[in-house]
Short mmCIF file of C-alpha atoms in Angstrom, two decimals:
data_model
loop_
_atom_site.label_atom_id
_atom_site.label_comp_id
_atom_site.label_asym_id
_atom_site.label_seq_id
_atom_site.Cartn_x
_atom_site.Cartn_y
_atom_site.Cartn_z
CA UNK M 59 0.00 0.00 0.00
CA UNK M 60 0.75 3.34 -0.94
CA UNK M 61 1.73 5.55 2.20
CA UNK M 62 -1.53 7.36 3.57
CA UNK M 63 -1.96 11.28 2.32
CA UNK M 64 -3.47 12.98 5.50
CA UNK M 65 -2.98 16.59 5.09
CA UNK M 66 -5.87 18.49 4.34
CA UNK M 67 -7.50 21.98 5.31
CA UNK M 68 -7.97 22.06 9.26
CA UNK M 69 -11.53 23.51 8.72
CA UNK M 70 -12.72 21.20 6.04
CA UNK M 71 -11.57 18.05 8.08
CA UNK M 72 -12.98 19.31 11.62
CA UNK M 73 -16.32 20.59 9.78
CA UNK M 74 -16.74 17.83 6.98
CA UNK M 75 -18.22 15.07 9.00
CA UNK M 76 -21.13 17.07 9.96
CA UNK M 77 -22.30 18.06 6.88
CA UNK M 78 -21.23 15.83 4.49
CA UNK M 79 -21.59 12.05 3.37
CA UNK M 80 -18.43 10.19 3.81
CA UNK M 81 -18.37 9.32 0.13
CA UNK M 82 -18.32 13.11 -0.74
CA UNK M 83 -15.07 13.33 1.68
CA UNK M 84 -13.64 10.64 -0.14
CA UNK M 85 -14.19 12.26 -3.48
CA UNK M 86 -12.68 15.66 -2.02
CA UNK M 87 -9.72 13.87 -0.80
CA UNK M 88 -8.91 11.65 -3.25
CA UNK M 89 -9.33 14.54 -6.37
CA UNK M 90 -7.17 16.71 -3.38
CA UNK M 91 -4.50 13.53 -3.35
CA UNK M 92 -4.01 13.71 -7.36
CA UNK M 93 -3.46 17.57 -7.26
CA UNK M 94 -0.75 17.02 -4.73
CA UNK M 95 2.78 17.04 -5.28
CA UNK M 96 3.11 13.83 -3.62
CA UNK M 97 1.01 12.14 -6.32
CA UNK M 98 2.86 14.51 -8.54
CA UNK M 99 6.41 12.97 -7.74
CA UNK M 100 5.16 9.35 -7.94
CA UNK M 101 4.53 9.93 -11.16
CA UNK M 102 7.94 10.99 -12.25
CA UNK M 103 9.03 8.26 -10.18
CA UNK M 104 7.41 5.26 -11.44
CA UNK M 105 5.54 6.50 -14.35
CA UNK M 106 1.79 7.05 -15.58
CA UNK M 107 0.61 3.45 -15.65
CA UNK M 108 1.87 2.52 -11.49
CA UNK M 109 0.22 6.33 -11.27
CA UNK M 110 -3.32 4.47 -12.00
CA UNK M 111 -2.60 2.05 -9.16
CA UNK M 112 -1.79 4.88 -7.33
CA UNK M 113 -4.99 6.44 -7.85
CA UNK M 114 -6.89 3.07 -6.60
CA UNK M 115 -4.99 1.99 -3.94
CA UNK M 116 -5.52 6.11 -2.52
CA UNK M 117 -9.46 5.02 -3.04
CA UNK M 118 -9.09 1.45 -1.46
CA UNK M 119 -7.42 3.20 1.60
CA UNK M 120 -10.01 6.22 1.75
CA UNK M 121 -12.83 3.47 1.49
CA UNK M 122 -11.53 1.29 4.29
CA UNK M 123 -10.70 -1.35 1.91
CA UNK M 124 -14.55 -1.10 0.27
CA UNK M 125 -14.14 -2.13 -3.72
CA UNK M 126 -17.64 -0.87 -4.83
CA UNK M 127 -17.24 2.62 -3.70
CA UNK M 128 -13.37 2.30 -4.29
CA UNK M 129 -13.69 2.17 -8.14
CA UNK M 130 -16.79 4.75 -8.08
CA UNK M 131 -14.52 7.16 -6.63
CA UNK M 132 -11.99 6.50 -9.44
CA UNK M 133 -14.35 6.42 -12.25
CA UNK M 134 -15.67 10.33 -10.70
CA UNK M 135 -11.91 11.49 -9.81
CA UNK M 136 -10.69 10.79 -13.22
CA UNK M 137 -13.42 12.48 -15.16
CA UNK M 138 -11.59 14.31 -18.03
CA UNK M 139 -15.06 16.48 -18.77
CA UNK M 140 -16.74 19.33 -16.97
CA UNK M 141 -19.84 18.93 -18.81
CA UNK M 142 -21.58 16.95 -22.03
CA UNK M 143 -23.38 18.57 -24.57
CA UNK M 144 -26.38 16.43 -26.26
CA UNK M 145 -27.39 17.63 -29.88
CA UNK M 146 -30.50 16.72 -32.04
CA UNK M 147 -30.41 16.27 -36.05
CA UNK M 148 -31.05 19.60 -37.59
CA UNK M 149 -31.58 21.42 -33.98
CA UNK M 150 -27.80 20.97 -32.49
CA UNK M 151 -27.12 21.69 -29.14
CA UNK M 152 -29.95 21.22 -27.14
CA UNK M 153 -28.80 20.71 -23.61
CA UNK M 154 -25.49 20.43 -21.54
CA UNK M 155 -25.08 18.48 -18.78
CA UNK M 156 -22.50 19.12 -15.87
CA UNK M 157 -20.42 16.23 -14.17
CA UNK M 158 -18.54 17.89 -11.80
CA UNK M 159 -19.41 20.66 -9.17
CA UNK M 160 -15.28 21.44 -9.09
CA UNK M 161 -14.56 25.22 -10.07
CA UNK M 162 -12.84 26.00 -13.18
CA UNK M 163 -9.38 26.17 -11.87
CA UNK M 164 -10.15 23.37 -9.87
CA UNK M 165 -11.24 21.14 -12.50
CA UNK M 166 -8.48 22.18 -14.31
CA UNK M 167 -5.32 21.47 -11.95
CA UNK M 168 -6.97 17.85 -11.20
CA UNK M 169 -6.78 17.01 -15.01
CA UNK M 170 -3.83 18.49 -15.97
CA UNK M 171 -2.67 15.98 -12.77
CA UNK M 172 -4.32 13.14 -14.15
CA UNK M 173 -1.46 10.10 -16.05
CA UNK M 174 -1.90 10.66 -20.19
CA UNK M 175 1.00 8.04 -21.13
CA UNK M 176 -1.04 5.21 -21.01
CA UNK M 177 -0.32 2.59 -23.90
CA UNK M 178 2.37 2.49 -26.51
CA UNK M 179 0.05 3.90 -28.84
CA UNK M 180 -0.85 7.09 -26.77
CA UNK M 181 -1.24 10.05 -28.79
CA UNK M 182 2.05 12.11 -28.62
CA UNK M 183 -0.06 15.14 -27.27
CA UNK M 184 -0.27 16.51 -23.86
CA UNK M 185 -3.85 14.87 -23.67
CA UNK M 186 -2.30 11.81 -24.30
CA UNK M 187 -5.29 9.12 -23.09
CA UNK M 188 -5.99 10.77 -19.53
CA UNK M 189 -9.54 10.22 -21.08
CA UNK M 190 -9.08 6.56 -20.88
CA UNK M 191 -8.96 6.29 -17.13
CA UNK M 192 -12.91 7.17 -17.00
CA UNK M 193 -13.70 4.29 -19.33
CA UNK M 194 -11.25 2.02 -18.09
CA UNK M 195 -12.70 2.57 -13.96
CA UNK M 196 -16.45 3.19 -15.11
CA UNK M 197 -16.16 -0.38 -16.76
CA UNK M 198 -14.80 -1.71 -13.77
CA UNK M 199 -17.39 -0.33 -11.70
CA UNK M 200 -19.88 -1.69 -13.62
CA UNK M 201 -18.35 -5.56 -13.97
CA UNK M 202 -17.70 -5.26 -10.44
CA UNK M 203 -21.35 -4.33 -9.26
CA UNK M 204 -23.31 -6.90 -11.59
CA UNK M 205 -20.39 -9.33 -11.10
CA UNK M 206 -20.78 -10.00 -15.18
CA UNK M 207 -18.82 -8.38 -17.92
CA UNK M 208 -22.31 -8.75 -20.05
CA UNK M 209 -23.82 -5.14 -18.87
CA UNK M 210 -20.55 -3.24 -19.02
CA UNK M 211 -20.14 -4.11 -22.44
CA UNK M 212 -23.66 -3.56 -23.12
CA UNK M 213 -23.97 0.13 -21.64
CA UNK M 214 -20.40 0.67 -22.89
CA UNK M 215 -21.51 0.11 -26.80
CA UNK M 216 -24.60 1.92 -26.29
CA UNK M 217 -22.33 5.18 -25.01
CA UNK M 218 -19.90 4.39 -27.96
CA UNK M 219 -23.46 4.38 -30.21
CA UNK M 220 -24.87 7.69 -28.42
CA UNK M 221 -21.37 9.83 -28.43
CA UNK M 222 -21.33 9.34 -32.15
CA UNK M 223 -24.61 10.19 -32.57
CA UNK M 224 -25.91 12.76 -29.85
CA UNK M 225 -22.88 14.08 -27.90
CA UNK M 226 -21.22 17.15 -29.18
CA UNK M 227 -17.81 16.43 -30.53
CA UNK M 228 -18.27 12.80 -29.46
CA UNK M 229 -17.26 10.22 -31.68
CA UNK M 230 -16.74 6.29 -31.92
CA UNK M 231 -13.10 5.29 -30.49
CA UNK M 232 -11.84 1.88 -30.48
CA UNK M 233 -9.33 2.68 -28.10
CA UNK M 234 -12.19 3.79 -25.75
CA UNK M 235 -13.45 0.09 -26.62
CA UNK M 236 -10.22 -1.21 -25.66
CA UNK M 237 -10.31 0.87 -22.58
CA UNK M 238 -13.37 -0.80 -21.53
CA UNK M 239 -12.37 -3.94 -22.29
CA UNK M 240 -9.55 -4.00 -19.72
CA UNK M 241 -12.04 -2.49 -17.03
CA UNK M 242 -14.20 -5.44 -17.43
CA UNK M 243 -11.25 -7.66 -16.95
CA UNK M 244 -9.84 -5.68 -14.23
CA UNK M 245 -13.87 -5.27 -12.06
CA UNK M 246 -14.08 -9.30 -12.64
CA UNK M 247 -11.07 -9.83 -11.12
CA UNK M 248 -11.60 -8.20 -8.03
CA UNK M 249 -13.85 -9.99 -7.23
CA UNK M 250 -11.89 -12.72 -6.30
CA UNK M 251 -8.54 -11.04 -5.05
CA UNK M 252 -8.51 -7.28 -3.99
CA UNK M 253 -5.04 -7.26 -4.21
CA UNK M 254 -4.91 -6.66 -7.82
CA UNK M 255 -4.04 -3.36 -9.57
CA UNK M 256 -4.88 -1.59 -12.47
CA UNK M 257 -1.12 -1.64 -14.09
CA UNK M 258 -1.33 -5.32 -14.49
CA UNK M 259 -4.29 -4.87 -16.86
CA UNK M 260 -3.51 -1.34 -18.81
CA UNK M 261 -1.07 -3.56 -20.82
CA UNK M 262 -0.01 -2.06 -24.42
CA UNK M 263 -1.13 -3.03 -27.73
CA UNK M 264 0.50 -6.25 -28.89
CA UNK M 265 0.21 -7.09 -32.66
CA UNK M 266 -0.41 -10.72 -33.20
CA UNK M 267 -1.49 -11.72 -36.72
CA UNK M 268 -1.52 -8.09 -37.98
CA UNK M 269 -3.82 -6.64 -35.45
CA UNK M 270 -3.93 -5.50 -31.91
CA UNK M 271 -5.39 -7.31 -28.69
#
């Protein structure tokens, strides 16, 4: 295990408890814990893909060990959008839809924080696949929960379907595909050994036969 991050605000920690659901701590402290330099220097240190395990072992430790809520945290903390825009043929935007109540600058520091150097394929851009991470831990979430890969891949190829179709400047990825693919196997897993990280499942592209796995 990662060594426990306990500095936070004096205030928020003595008030928190009384006004807010643990969870909500959790997600404060765990988006606080990939801001910090602390999470900052691991990543230097070991690199972007042990940085994912990182991120989950900070939520297995904030959740008292609690898997479910563990990978829910993730999937929110690594949230690469502030909001989603859905658009109608011949209409276009019709409605946006927030996922995150962080400020601006807030939202901004946690993704700029976020690991992009995911695969050996990873776009050479500063963006690099930080975008992954939200497919990769929603999938897992979702195997996890209904214990079956079946309704991960289900809801996962309806989004795919929907962000081409109804999401501005969404479009069909097969690396998200590929993302969620290695969620599923990751969420299955855990169900049957906790120990397990991320890294060992966020494995590069290998060509066999002329394509990729």
């Amino acid at each position: 295990m990662f060594e426990q991050h306990t500095e936070y605000p004096e205030a928020v920690s003595f008030f928190a408890p009384f006004f807010f659901p643990k969870i909500l701590q959790d997600e404060y402290r765990l988006k606080d814990y990939i801001c910090s330099e602390e999470f900052a220097q691991f990543r230097r240190r070991y690199g972007d893909v042990h940085a994912v395990d990182a991120i989950f072992d900070r939520a297995m430790s904030l959740c008292w060990g609690n898997v479910y809520e563990a990978l829910l945290l993730c999937c929110v903390c690594t949230m690469e959008h502030r909001n989603f825009g859905i658009r109608m043929p011949v209409v276009g935007p019709l409605l946006w839809v927030p996922l995150t109540s962080e400020f601006p600058e807030e939202f901004h520091e946690r993704v700029h924080a976020l690991p992009t150097r995911l695969y050996a394929d990873t776009p050479p851009d500063s963006n690099g696949d930080r975008d992954k991470l939200q497919h990769f831990f929603g999938s897992a979430f979702l195997s996890y929960t209904f214990e079956s890969p079946d309704v991960s891949e289900r809801i996962g190829e309806f989004i795919e379907w929907g962000e081409d179709r109804f999401v501005v400047e969404g479009a069909l990825d097969e690396r998200d595909s590929r993302a969620n693919r290695q969620g599923q196997r990751f969420g299955l897993w855990l169900l049957s050994d906790d120990s397990v990280r991320p890294s060992r499942f966020l494995r590069p592209p290998v060509s066999h036969r002329g394509g990729a796995q």
